[in-house]
PDB file of C-alpha atoms and ligand atoms in Angstrom:
ATOM      1  CA  MET A  21       1.879 -10.520   8.629  1.00 29.00           C
ATOM      2  CA  PHE A  22       2.259  -8.638   5.389  1.00 33.00           C
ATOM      3  CA  SER A  23      -0.164  -9.207   2.543  1.00 41.00           C
ATOM      4  CA  LYS A  24       1.254 -11.704   0.109  1.00 46.00           C
ATOM      5  CA  PHE A  25       0.825  -9.286  -2.751  1.00 51.00           C
ATOM      6  CA  TYR A  26       2.021  -6.351  -0.747  1.00 56.00           C
ATOM      7  CA  TYR A  27       4.096  -5.098  -3.608  1.00 52.00           C
ATOM      8  CA  ASN A  28       1.246  -5.344  -6.071  1.00 68.00           C
ATOM      9  CA  GLN A  29      -1.404  -3.593  -4.078  1.00 73.00           C
ATOM     10  CA  ARG A  30      -2.644  -1.676  -7.090  1.00 79.00           C
ATOM     11  CA  ALA A  31      -2.998  -4.885  -9.093  1.00 83.00           C
ATOM     12  CA  LEU A  32      -5.013  -6.415  -6.261  1.00 82.00           C
ATOM     13  CA  GLU A  33      -7.259  -3.370  -6.156  1.00 85.00           C
ATOM     14  CA  THR A  34      -7.880  -3.618  -9.899  1.00 87.00           C
ATOM     15  CA  LEU A  35      -8.790  -7.275  -9.517  1.00 86.00           C
ATOM     16  CA  ALA A  36     -11.149  -6.459  -6.648  1.00 85.00           C
ATOM     17  CA  ALA A  37     -12.797  -3.761  -8.785  1.00 87.00           C
ATOM     18  CA  PHE A  38     -13.332  -6.252 -11.629  1.00 86.00           C
ATOM     19  CA  THR A  39     -14.785  -8.824  -9.260  1.00 83.00           C
ATOM     20  CA  THR A  40     -17.094  -6.609  -7.243  1.00 82.00           C
ATOM     21  CA  GLY A  41     -18.156  -4.500 -10.216  1.00 77.00           C
ATOM     22  CA  GLY A  42     -19.467  -7.667 -11.883  1.00 74.00           C
ATOM     23  CA  ARG A  43     -17.879  -6.581 -15.146  1.00 82.00           C
ATOM     24  CA  PHE A  44     -14.845  -8.713 -15.573  1.00 89.00           C
ATOM     25  CA  PRO A  45     -13.148  -7.852 -18.885  1.00 94.00           C
ATOM     26  CA  HIS A  46     -12.932 -10.572 -21.520  1.00 95.00           C
ATOM     27  CA  ALA A  47      -9.199 -10.159 -21.940  1.00 97.00           C
ATOM     28  CA  VAL A  48      -6.518  -9.079 -19.502  1.00 97.00           C
ATOM     29  CA  LEU A  49      -2.766  -8.783 -19.858  1.00 97.00           C
ATOM     30  CA  LEU A  50      -0.583  -9.231 -16.786  1.00 94.00           C
ATOM     31  CA  GLU A  51       2.599  -7.439 -17.655  1.00 93.00           C
ATOM     32  CA  GLY A  52       5.708  -7.677 -15.502  1.00 85.00           C
ATOM     33  CA  PRO A  53       9.274  -8.986 -15.241  1.00 77.00           C
ATOM     34  CA  ALA A  54      10.209 -12.517 -14.205  1.00 68.00           C
ATOM     35  CA  GLY A  55       9.752 -12.855 -10.479  1.00 61.00           C
ATOM     36  CA  SER A  56       6.904 -10.348 -10.346  1.00 70.00           C
ATOM     37  CA  GLY A  57       4.329 -13.077  -9.715  1.00 71.00           C
ATOM     38  CA  ARG A  58       2.501 -13.084 -13.057  1.00 82.00           C
ATOM     39  CA  ARG A  59       1.522 -16.743 -13.009  1.00 81.00           C
ATOM     40  CA  THR A  60       0.462 -16.637  -9.384  1.00 78.00           C
ATOM     41  CA  PHE A  61      -1.643 -13.574 -10.093  1.00 86.00           C
ATOM     42  CA  ALA A  62      -3.215 -15.220 -13.163  1.00 91.00           C
ATOM     43  CA  LEU A  63      -4.271 -18.189 -11.031  1.00 89.00           C
ATOM     44  CA  ARG A  64      -5.596 -15.817  -8.449  1.00 88.00           C
ATOM     45  CA  MET A  65      -7.725 -14.130 -11.113  1.00 92.00           C
ATOM     46  CA  ALA A  66      -8.992 -17.480 -12.358  1.00 94.00           C
ATOM     47  CA  ALA A  67      -9.881 -18.416  -8.792  1.00 93.00           C
ATOM     48  CA  ALA A  68     -11.712 -15.090  -8.397  1.00 92.00           C
ATOM     49  CA  LEU A  69     -13.784 -15.929 -11.482  1.00 93.00           C
ATOM     50  CA  THR A  70     -14.816 -19.369 -10.283  1.00 93.00           C
ATOM     51  CA  CYS A  71     -14.939 -18.881  -6.491  1.00 91.00           C
ATOM     52  CA  ARG A  72     -18.209 -19.510  -4.657  1.00 89.00           C
ATOM     53  CA  GLY A  73     -16.904 -18.124  -1.360  1.00 88.00           C
ATOM     54  CA  GLU A  74     -17.865 -14.805   0.180  1.00 85.00           C
ATOM     55  CA  LYS A  75     -14.745 -12.859  -0.714  1.00 83.00           C
ATOM     56  CA  PRO A  76     -13.470 -14.209  -4.018  1.00 85.00           C
ATOM     57  CA  PRO A  77     -10.927 -15.625  -4.333  1.00 87.00           C
ATOM     58  CA  CYS A  78     -11.373 -17.169  -0.884  1.00 86.00           C
ATOM     59  CA  GLY A  79      -8.714 -19.794  -1.590  1.00 84.00           C
ATOM     60  CA  SER A  80     -10.541 -22.501   0.330  1.00 88.00           C
ATOM     61  CA  CYS A  81     -13.811 -23.330  -1.470  1.00 92.00           C
ATOM     62  CA  PRO A  82     -13.814 -26.394  -3.788  1.00 93.00           C
ATOM     63  CA  GLN A  83     -13.707 -24.118  -6.862  1.00 94.00           C
ATOM     64  CA  CYS A  84     -10.655 -22.172  -5.670  1.00 92.00           C
ATOM     65  CA  ARG A  85      -8.911 -25.356  -4.631  1.00 91.00           C
ATOM     66  CA  LYS A  86      -9.432 -26.977  -7.998  1.00 93.00           C
ATOM     67  CA  VAL A  87      -8.038 -23.907  -9.746  1.00 92.00           C
ATOM     68  CA  LEU A  88      -4.963 -23.820  -7.526  1.00 85.00           C
ATOM     69  CA  ALA A  89      -4.366 -27.538  -8.014  1.00 85.00           C
ATOM     70  CA  GLY A  90      -4.609 -27.085 -11.782  1.00 86.00           C
ATOM     71  CA  GLN A  91      -7.654 -29.350 -11.885  1.00 91.00           C
ATOM     72  CA  HIS A  92     -10.550 -27.042 -12.652  1.00 95.00           C
ATOM     73  CA  PRO A  93     -12.373 -28.154 -15.814  1.00 95.00           C
ATOM     74  CA  ASP A  94     -13.109 -24.545 -16.803  1.00 96.00           C
ATOM     75  CA  VAL A  95      -9.612 -23.140 -16.271  1.00 96.00           C
ATOM     76  CA  GLU A  96      -7.004 -24.005 -18.870  1.00 95.00           C
ATOM     77  CA  LEU A  97      -3.372 -22.994 -18.899  1.00 93.00           C
ATOM     78  CA  TYR A  98      -1.269 -22.722 -22.042  1.00 93.00           C
ATOM     79  CA  GLY A  99       2.187 -21.405 -22.787  1.00 85.00           C
ATOM     80  CA  GLY A 100       5.161 -21.624 -25.095  1.00 67.00           C
ATOM     81  CA  ASP A 101       8.357 -23.443 -24.191  1.00 62.00           C
ATOM     82  CA  GLY A 102       9.879 -20.199 -23.085  1.00 68.00           C
ATOM     83  CA  GLY A 103      11.512 -19.273 -26.368  1.00 79.00           C
ATOM     84  CA  ARG A 104      10.381 -16.682 -28.871  1.00 83.00           C
ATOM     85  CA  ARG A 105       7.784 -18.027 -31.351  1.00 85.00           C
ATOM     86  CA  SER A 106       7.356 -21.213 -29.306  1.00 86.00           C
ATOM     87  CA  PHE A 107       3.623 -20.568 -28.792  1.00 91.00           C
ATOM     88  CA  HIS A 108       1.964 -21.862 -31.936  1.00 92.00           C
ATOM     89  CA  ILE A 109      -1.242 -21.294 -33.867  1.00 94.00           C
ATOM     90  CA  GLU A 110      -2.320 -24.925 -33.320  1.00 94.00           C
ATOM     91  CA  THR A 111      -2.712 -24.182 -29.619  1.00 94.00           C
ATOM     92  CA  ILE A 112      -4.898 -21.148 -30.353  1.00 96.00           C
ATOM     93  CA  ARG A 113      -6.982 -23.154 -32.834  1.00 96.00           C
ATOM     94  CA  GLY A 114      -7.638 -25.717 -30.113  1.00 95.00           C
ATOM     95  CA  ILE A 115      -8.677 -22.927 -27.767  1.00 95.00           C
ATOM     96  CA  ARG A 116     -11.015 -21.418 -30.372  1.00 93.00           C
ATOM     97  CA  GLN A 117     -12.796 -24.716 -30.758  1.00 92.00           C
ATOM     98  CA  GLY A 118     -13.329 -25.101 -27.021  1.00 93.00           C
ATOM     99  CA  ALA A 119     -14.079 -21.485 -26.165  1.00 94.00           C
ATOM    100  CA  TYR A 120     -17.635 -21.519 -27.540  1.00 92.00           C
ATOM    101  CA  ILE A 121     -18.673 -24.513 -25.453  1.00 94.00           C
ATOM    102  CA  ARG A 122     -20.423 -23.508 -22.255  1.00 94.00           C
ATOM    103  CA  PRO A 123     -18.390 -23.878 -19.043  1.00 95.00           C
ATOM    104  CA  ASN A 124     -18.834 -27.060 -17.004  1.00 93.00           C
ATOM    105  CA  GLU A 125     -19.386 -25.662 -13.539  1.00 92.00           C
ATOM    106  CA  ALA A 126     -18.086 -22.112 -13.263  1.00 92.00           C
ATOM    107  CA  PRO A 127     -19.824 -19.050 -14.721  1.00 91.00           C
ATOM    108  CA  SER A 128     -16.773 -18.488 -16.932  1.00 93.00           C
ATOM    109  CA  ARG A 129     -14.355 -20.447 -19.011  1.00 96.00           C
ATOM    110  CA  VAL A 130     -10.884 -19.097 -18.253  1.00 97.00           C
ATOM    111  CA  TYR A 131      -7.859 -19.359 -20.524  1.00 97.00           C
ATOM    112  CA  ILE A 132      -4.459 -18.461 -19.092  1.00 96.00           C
ATOM    113  CA  LEU A 133      -1.962 -17.830 -21.900  1.00 96.00           C
ATOM    114  CA  ALA A 134       1.425 -17.614 -20.207  1.00 93.00           C
ATOM    115  CA  GLY A 135       4.327 -15.990 -22.003  1.00 92.00           C
ATOM    116  CA  ALA A 136       2.057 -14.469 -24.651  1.00 94.00           C
ATOM    117  CA  GLU A 137       5.024 -12.637 -26.161  1.00 93.00           C
ATOM    118  CA  ASN A 138       6.156 -16.029 -27.412  1.00 93.00           C
ATOM    119  CA  MET A 139       3.103 -16.368 -29.671  1.00 95.00           C
ATOM    120  CA  THR A 140       3.886 -16.419 -33.367  1.00 94.00           C
ATOM    121  CA  VAL A 141       2.265 -13.693 -35.480  1.00 95.00           C
ATOM    122  CA  GLN A 142      -0.128 -16.316 -36.887  1.00 96.00           C
ATOM    123  CA  ALA A 143      -1.070 -17.394 -33.378  1.00 96.00           C
ATOM    124  CA  GLN A 144      -1.709 -13.778 -32.370  1.00 96.00           C
ATOM    125  CA  ASN A 145      -3.860 -13.156 -35.426  1.00 97.00           C
ATOM    126  CA  SER A 146      -5.834 -16.275 -34.678  1.00 97.00           C
ATOM    127  CA  LEU A 147      -6.322 -15.158 -31.091  1.00 97.00           C
ATOM    128  CA  LEU A 148      -7.407 -11.740 -32.313  1.00 97.00           C
ATOM    129  CA  LYS A 149     -10.400 -13.329 -34.044  1.00 96.00           C
ATOM    130  CA  ILE A 150     -11.693 -14.647 -30.711  1.00 96.00           C
ATOM    131  CA  LEU A 151     -10.907 -11.421 -28.881  1.00 96.00           C
ATOM    132  CA  GLU A 152     -12.883  -9.433 -31.452  1.00 95.00           C
ATOM    133  CA  GLU A 153     -16.024 -11.393 -30.693  1.00 93.00           C
ATOM    134  CA  PRO A 154     -15.434 -13.311 -27.501  1.00 93.00           C
ATOM    135  CA  PRO A 155     -18.060 -15.797 -26.289  1.00 94.00           C
ATOM    136  CA  GLU A 156     -19.990 -14.265 -23.390  1.00 93.00           C
ATOM    137  CA  HIS A 157     -18.547 -16.714 -20.853  1.00 94.00           C
ATOM    138  CA  ALA A 158     -14.888 -16.670 -21.966  1.00 96.00           C
ATOM    139  CA  VAL A 159     -12.086 -14.811 -20.175  1.00 97.00           C
ATOM    140  CA  PHE A 160      -8.531 -14.688 -21.482  1.00 97.00           C
ATOM    141  CA  ILE A 161      -5.653 -13.904 -19.127  1.00 97.00           C
ATOM    142  CA  LEU A 162      -2.400 -13.289 -20.963  1.00 97.00           C
ATOM    143  CA  THR A 163       0.960 -12.821 -19.272  1.00 94.00           C
ATOM    144  CA  ALA A 164       3.981 -11.139 -20.821  1.00 93.00           C
ATOM    145  CA  GLU A 165       7.171  -9.451 -19.824  1.00 88.00           C
ATOM    146  CA  ASN A 166       6.531  -6.487 -22.065  1.00 90.00           C
ATOM    147  CA  ARG A 167       3.269  -5.442 -23.719  1.00 94.00           C
ATOM    148  CA  ASN A 168       5.139  -4.041 -26.726  1.00 93.00           C
ATOM    149  CA  LEU A 169       6.070  -7.549 -27.801  1.00 91.00           C
ATOM    150  CA  LEU A 170       2.403  -8.118 -28.739  1.00 95.00           C
ATOM    151  CA  LEU A 171       0.703  -6.968 -31.942  1.00 96.00           C
ATOM    152  CA  PRO A 172      -0.971  -3.564 -31.438  1.00 96.00           C
ATOM    153  CA  THR A 173      -4.257  -5.067 -32.641  1.00 96.00           C
ATOM    154  CA  ILE A 174      -4.143  -7.613 -29.795  1.00 96.00           C
ATOM    155  CA  LEU A 175      -2.977  -5.052 -27.276  1.00 96.00           C
ATOM    156  CA  SER A 176      -5.927  -2.777 -28.050  1.00 96.00           C
ATOM    157  CA  ARG A 177      -8.265  -5.563 -26.888  1.00 97.00           C
ATOM    158  CA  LEU A 178      -6.517  -6.084 -23.547  1.00 96.00           C
ATOM    159  CA  GLN A 179      -6.905  -4.458 -20.155  1.00 95.00           C
ATOM    160  CA  VAL A 180      -3.325  -4.248 -18.922  1.00 94.00           C
ATOM    161  CA  ILE A 181      -2.435  -4.842 -15.290  1.00 92.00           C
ATOM    162  CA  ARG A 182       1.150  -4.004 -14.472  1.00 89.00           C
ATOM    163  CA  LEU A 183       3.002  -6.139 -11.907  1.00 85.00           C
ATOM    164  CA  ASP A 184       6.296  -4.769 -10.696  1.00 78.00           C
ATOM    165  CA  ARG A 185       9.176  -5.928  -8.645  1.00 74.00           C
ATOM    166  CA  LEU A 186       9.998  -3.453  -5.949  1.00 74.00           C
ATOM    167  CA  THR A 187      12.920  -1.088  -6.007  1.00 77.00           C
ATOM    168  CA  PRO A 188      15.161  -1.172  -2.904  1.00 81.00           C
ATOM    169  CA  GLU A 189      13.577   2.156  -1.888  1.00 81.00           C
ATOM    170  CA  GLU A 190      10.098   0.618  -2.008  1.00 78.00           C
ATOM    171  CA  VAL A 191      11.227  -2.421  -0.050  1.00 81.00           C
ATOM    172  CA  ALA A 192      12.749  -0.075   2.522  1.00 85.00           C
ATOM    173  CA  ALA A 193       9.512   1.925   2.737  1.00 83.00           C
ATOM    174  CA  ALA A 194       7.480  -1.254   3.250  1.00 81.00           C
ATOM    175  CA  LEU A 195       9.915  -2.433   5.913  1.00 85.00           C
ATOM    176  CA  ALA A 196       9.587   0.871   7.725  1.00 87.00           C
ATOM    177  CA  GLU A 197       5.839   0.189   7.994  1.00 83.00           C
ATOM    178  CA  LEU A 198       6.209  -3.452   8.915  1.00 81.00           C
ATOM    179  CA  LEU A 199       9.150  -3.232  11.319  1.00 83.00           C
ATOM    180  CA  PRO A 200       9.161   0.289  12.755  1.00 85.00           C
ATOM    181  CA  GLU A 201      11.253  -0.866  15.742  1.00 83.00           C
ATOM    182  CA  GLN A 202      14.142  -2.050  13.585  1.00 80.00           C
ATOM    183  CA  PRO A 203      17.017   0.457  13.174  1.00 79.00           C
ATOM    184  CA  ALA A 204      16.703   2.270   9.834  1.00 84.00           C
ATOM    185  CA  GLU A 205      20.231   1.330   8.879  1.00 79.00           C
ATOM    186  CA  GLN A 206      19.449  -2.384   9.154  1.00 77.00           C
ATOM    187  CA  ARG A 207      16.264  -1.974   7.163  1.00 84.00           C
ATOM    188  CA  ARG A 208      18.184  -0.249   4.395  1.00 84.00           C
ATOM    189  CA  TRP A 209      20.796  -2.999   4.377  1.00 76.00           C
ATOM    190  CA  ALA A 210      18.081  -5.700   4.095  1.00 79.00           C
ATOM    191  CA  ALA A 211      16.287  -3.791   1.327  1.00 84.00           C
ATOM    192  CA  GLU A 212      19.435  -3.520  -0.717  1.00 79.00           C
ATOM    193  CA  ASN A 213      20.133  -7.224  -0.382  1.00 72.00           C
ATOM    194  CA  SER A 214      16.698  -8.571  -1.268  1.00 73.00           C
ATOM    195  CA  GLN A 215      14.365  -8.509  -4.235  1.00 71.00           C
ATOM    196  CA  THR A 216      11.198  -9.032  -2.265  1.00 70.00           C
ATOM    197  CA  ILE A 217       9.793  -7.956   1.059  1.00 73.00           C
ATOM    198  CA  GLY A 218       9.668 -11.595   2.120  1.00 69.00           C
ATOM    199  CA  GLN A 219      13.402 -11.947   1.611  1.00 72.00           C
ATOM    200  CA  ALA A 220      14.124  -8.700   3.395  1.00 79.00           C
ATOM    201  CA  LEU A 221      12.035  -9.781   6.378  1.00 78.00           C
ATOM    202  CA  THR A 222      13.838 -13.095   6.519  1.00 72.00           C
ATOM    203  CA  LEU A 223      17.184 -11.355   6.511  1.00 75.00           C
ATOM    204  CA  LEU A 224      16.157  -9.024   9.308  1.00 78.00           C
ATOM    205  CA  GLN A 225      14.456 -11.589  11.456  1.00 73.00           C
ATOM    206  CA  GLY A 226      17.268 -14.087  11.142  1.00 63.00           C
ATOM    207  CA  GLY A 227      14.986 -16.703   9.679  1.00 53.00           C
ATOM    208  CA  GLY A 228      17.874 -18.741   8.353  1.00 58.00           C
ATOM    209  CA  GLN A 229      18.164 -17.401   4.808  1.00 64.00           C
ATOM    210  CA  GLY A 230      21.518 -19.173   4.539  1.00 61.00           C
ATOM    211  CA  LYS A 231      19.958 -22.542   5.347  1.00 70.00           C
ATOM    212  CA  VAL A 232      17.163 -21.971   2.827  1.00 80.00           C
ATOM    213  CA  ILE A 233      19.604 -21.126   0.045  1.00 74.00           C
ATOM    214  CA  ALA A 234      21.716 -24.194   0.819  1.00 72.00           C
ATOM    215  CA  VAL A 235      18.648 -26.454   0.713  1.00 83.00           C
ATOM    216  CA  ALA A 236      17.529 -24.810  -2.544  1.00 87.00           C
ATOM    217  CA  ASP A 237      20.868 -25.554  -4.171  1.00 82.00           C
ATOM    218  CA  ARG A 238      20.734 -29.215  -3.162  1.00 85.00           C
ATOM    219  CA  VAL A 239      17.108 -29.493  -4.316  1.00 92.00           C
ATOM    220  CA  LEU A 240      18.106 -28.211  -7.755  1.00 91.00           C
ATOM    221  CA  GLU A 241      20.915 -30.753  -7.838  1.00 88.00           C
ATOM    222  CA  GLN A 242      18.508 -33.598  -6.977  1.00 90.00           C
ATOM    223  CA  MET A 243      15.973 -32.400  -9.554  1.00 91.00           C
ATOM    224  CA  ALA A 244      18.560 -32.832 -12.270  1.00 88.00           C
ATOM    225  CA  HIS A 245      20.312 -35.977 -11.058  1.00 88.00           C
ATOM    226  CA  GLY A 246      18.577 -37.591  -8.071  1.00 86.00           C
ATOM    227  CA  SER A 247      15.469 -39.552  -7.163  1.00 87.00           C
ATOM    228  CA  GLU A 248      12.217 -38.149  -5.800  1.00 87.00           C
ATOM    229  CA  TYR A 249      13.119 -39.708  -2.462  1.00 89.00           C
ATOM    230  CA  ALA A 250      16.495 -37.936  -2.366  1.00 89.00           C
ATOM    231  CA  LEU A 251      14.758 -34.699  -3.264  1.00 90.00           C
ATOM    232  CA  LEU A 252      12.258 -35.122  -0.446  1.00 90.00           C
ATOM    233  CA  ALA A 253      15.101 -35.938   1.965  1.00 89.00           C
ATOM    234  CA  GLU A 254      16.713 -32.589   1.099  1.00 88.00           C
ATOM    235  CA  LEU A 255      13.438 -30.735   1.511  1.00 89.00           C
ATOM    236  CA  GLU A 256      12.861 -32.289   4.920  1.00 87.00           C
ATOM    237  CA  LYS A 257      16.101 -30.771   6.197  1.00 82.00           C
ATOM    238  CA  LEU A 258      14.273 -27.472   6.036  1.00 83.00           C
ATOM    239  CA  GLY A 259      12.068 -28.372   9.007  1.00 81.00           C
ATOM    240  CA  ARG A 260       8.384 -27.651   9.436  1.00 84.00           C
ATOM    241  CA  LYS A 261       8.155 -23.897   9.477  1.00 87.00           C
ATOM    242  CA  ARG A 262       5.812 -22.357   6.937  1.00 88.00           C
ATOM    243  CA  GLU A 263       8.006 -19.281   6.616  1.00 86.00           C
ATOM    244  CA  ASP A 264      10.983 -21.415   5.638  1.00 87.00           C
ATOM    245  CA  LEU A 265       9.002 -23.346   3.042  1.00 91.00           C
ATOM    246  CA  LEU A 266       7.670 -20.078   1.617  1.00 89.00           C
ATOM    247  CA  GLU A 267      11.140 -18.631   1.417  1.00 86.00           C
ATOM    248  CA  LEU A 268      12.469 -21.819  -0.148  1.00 90.00           C
ATOM    249  CA  CYS A 269       9.793 -21.658  -2.856  1.00 92.00           C
ATOM    250  CA  ARG A 270      10.744 -18.049  -3.576  1.00 88.00           C
ATOM    251  CA  VAL A 271      14.454 -18.777  -3.694  1.00 86.00           C
ATOM    252  CA  LEU A 272      13.827 -21.785  -5.939  1.00 91.00           C
ATOM    253  CA  ARG A 273      11.696 -19.664  -8.237  1.00 90.00           C
ATOM    254  CA  GLN A 274      14.473 -17.122  -8.647  1.00 86.00           C
ATOM    255  CA  LYS A 275      17.068 -19.775  -9.275  1.00 86.00           C
ATOM    256  CA  LEU A 276      14.870 -21.656 -11.747  1.00 92.00           C
ATOM    257  CA  SER A 277      14.062 -18.442 -13.630  1.00 89.00           C
ATOM    258  CA  ARG A 278      17.764 -17.730 -13.924  1.00 85.00           C
ATOM    259  CA  GLN A 279      18.379 -21.286 -15.158  1.00 89.00           C
ATOM    260  CA  LEU A 280      15.574 -20.832 -17.685  1.00 91.00           C
ATOM    261  CA  THR A 281      17.358 -17.847 -19.218  1.00 87.00           C
ATOM    262  CA  GLN A 282      20.505 -19.955 -19.487  1.00 86.00           C
ATOM    263  CA  ALA A 283      18.646 -22.991 -20.822  1.00 89.00           C
ATOM    264  CA  VAL A 284      17.111 -20.919 -23.621  1.00 87.00           C
ATOM    265  CA  ALA A 285      20.687 -20.111 -24.607  1.00 84.00           C
ATOM    266  CA  GLY A 286      21.413 -23.864 -24.631  1.00 85.00           C
ATOM    267  CA  GLU A 287      23.250 -24.047 -21.306  1.00 84.00           C
ATOM    268  CA  GLY A 288      22.676 -26.070 -18.152  1.00 84.00           C
ATOM    269  CA  ALA A 289      21.470 -29.541 -17.221  1.00 86.00           C
ATOM    270  CA  LEU A 290      17.735 -28.892 -17.624  1.00 90.00           C
ATOM    271  CA  SER A 291      15.739 -28.010 -20.741  1.00 92.00           C
ATOM    272  CA  PRO A 292      13.491 -24.895 -20.991  1.00 92.00           C
ATOM    273  CA  ARG A 293      10.472 -27.212 -21.054  1.00 93.00           C
ATOM    274  CA  GLN A 294      11.501 -28.909 -17.808  1.00 93.00           C
ATOM    275  CA  LEU A 295      12.181 -25.571 -16.164  1.00 94.00           C
ATOM    276  CA  MET A 296       8.857 -24.077 -17.291  1.00 93.00           C
ATOM    277  CA  ARG A 297       7.016 -27.048 -15.846  1.00 94.00           C
ATOM    278  CA  ALA A 298       8.964 -26.806 -12.602  1.00 94.00           C
ATOM    279  CA  LEU A 299       8.182 -23.063 -12.362  1.00 94.00           C
ATOM    280  CA  GLU A 300       4.495 -23.682 -12.947  1.00 92.00           C
ATOM    281  CA  SER A 301       4.355 -26.371 -10.241  1.00 92.00           C
ATOM    282  CA  LEU A 302       6.221 -24.088  -7.903  1.00 93.00           C
ATOM    283  CA  ASP A 303       3.841 -21.160  -8.431  1.00 90.00           C
ATOM    284  CA  THR A 304       0.819 -23.322  -7.737  1.00 90.00           C
ATOM    285  CA  LEU A 305       2.433 -24.699  -4.632  1.00 91.00           C
ATOM    286  CA  LEU A 306       3.550 -21.291  -3.414  1.00 89.00           C
ATOM    287  CA  LEU A 307      -0.064 -20.158  -3.456  1.00 88.00           C
ATOM    288  CA  GLN A 308      -1.097 -23.223  -1.449  1.00 89.00           C
ATOM    289  CA  VAL A 309       1.630 -22.553   1.124  1.00 88.00           C
ATOM    290  CA  GLU A 310       0.484 -18.958   1.413  1.00 86.00           C
ATOM    291  CA  GLN A 311      -3.069 -20.139   1.883  1.00 86.00           C
ATOM    292  CA  ASN A 312      -2.151 -22.161   4.940  1.00 83.00           C
ATOM    293  CA  GLY A 313      -1.956 -25.640   3.461  1.00 83.00           C
ATOM    294  CA  ASN A 314      -0.374 -28.306   5.663  1.00 89.00           C
ATOM    295  CA  VAL A 315       3.408 -27.752   5.572  1.00 89.00           C
ATOM    296  CA  LEU A 316       4.436 -31.408   5.742  1.00 88.00           C
ATOM    297  CA  LEU A 317       1.984 -32.398   3.066  1.00 90.00           C
ATOM    298  CA  LEU A 318       3.045 -29.528   0.826  1.00 92.00           C
ATOM    299  CA  THR A 319       6.723 -30.428   1.281  1.00 92.00           C
ATOM    300  CA  ALA A 320       5.988 -33.933   0.008  1.00 91.00           C
ATOM    301  CA  LEU A 321       3.846 -32.511  -2.817  1.00 92.00           C
ATOM    302  CA  LEU A 322       6.670 -30.183  -3.806  1.00 93.00           C
ATOM    303  CA  ALA A 323       9.136 -33.071  -4.074  1.00 92.00           C
ATOM    304  CA  GLY A 324       6.716 -35.057  -6.235  1.00 92.00           C
ATOM    305  CA  ARG A 325       5.829 -32.162  -8.509  1.00 92.00           C
ATOM    306  CA  LEU A 326       9.382 -30.972  -9.054  1.00 93.00           C
ATOM    307  CA  LYS A 327      10.430 -34.479  -9.963  1.00 92.00           C
ATOM    308  CA  ALA A 328       7.368 -34.936 -12.216  1.00 91.00           C
ATOM    309  CA  ALA A 329       8.257 -31.666 -13.945  1.00 92.00           C
ATOM    310  CA  MET A 330      11.509 -33.270 -15.047  1.00 91.00           C
ATOM    311  CA  GLY A 331       9.496 -35.760 -17.191  1.00 86.00           C
ATOM    312  CA  SER A 332      10.455 -35.641 -20.834  1.00 78.00           C
ATOM    313  CA  ARG A 333      12.869 -33.006 -22.058  1.00 79.00           C
TER     314      ARG A 333
HETATM  315 ZN1  LIG B   9     -13.179 -19.679  -3.346  1.00 94.41          ZN
END
């Protein structure tokens, strides 16, 4: 099976170098477009910083599991609503107060600041003060679509890791390695019709992409208008295959990201806040599916979390 971060091999190597070198930087920026896996990668980094397993992040020790479930006392996640200037100075002030307190159980206290480009100038200047003299145990992981949306003073304090979506040519090259038996023409066709290697593989291996997309559409419908039970009933139509659940999560992520863009412009049934929460739950869950969690259990979890994400607008 392909590595789950196949398309970000260089990013993975950088992370491994930080972890094994024992010199994790105090501040990192994960830069990449929507759908490039920024949030998932940020959680992976946080897990690497807290993991007690042999090859951090192992994904299965209690520390890793708490991070992935969003329940680690030393890993905090913040973000704006999704709109420009929606990430306020009050949030950074709160972080500054907590950052000097020693971590509870991990060697580090990790702050994930998602959508850092949405920080107001005041918020960025406030953050700069911590980044200039960070507490020994604090690590800040920022994510942004484009590094140039941050103040140069902040940027100069960050180690940037670039996450990219693949071009069709890169997908095709990866497919040639993964499925050498498949006719080149088919591989090219799949590459041109997918954004990720996972999607391309599903297309080629006839894994029921059509079924997954249909279920995804009905899940979105139930998120907006149905009950948690109805949502779960839709999800159960998918069956019990891990690959299908993985693909569903990816398709949902794409669709939700697209809806988020529309919601910011004031369109659609769901608010940016609801969509951000749903995307966050989905990313966490996606990681758990990839790490071999129980498919039935994760399907039920997904229904509950997506519905919970609807909460208040
Ligand atoms: Zn671990």
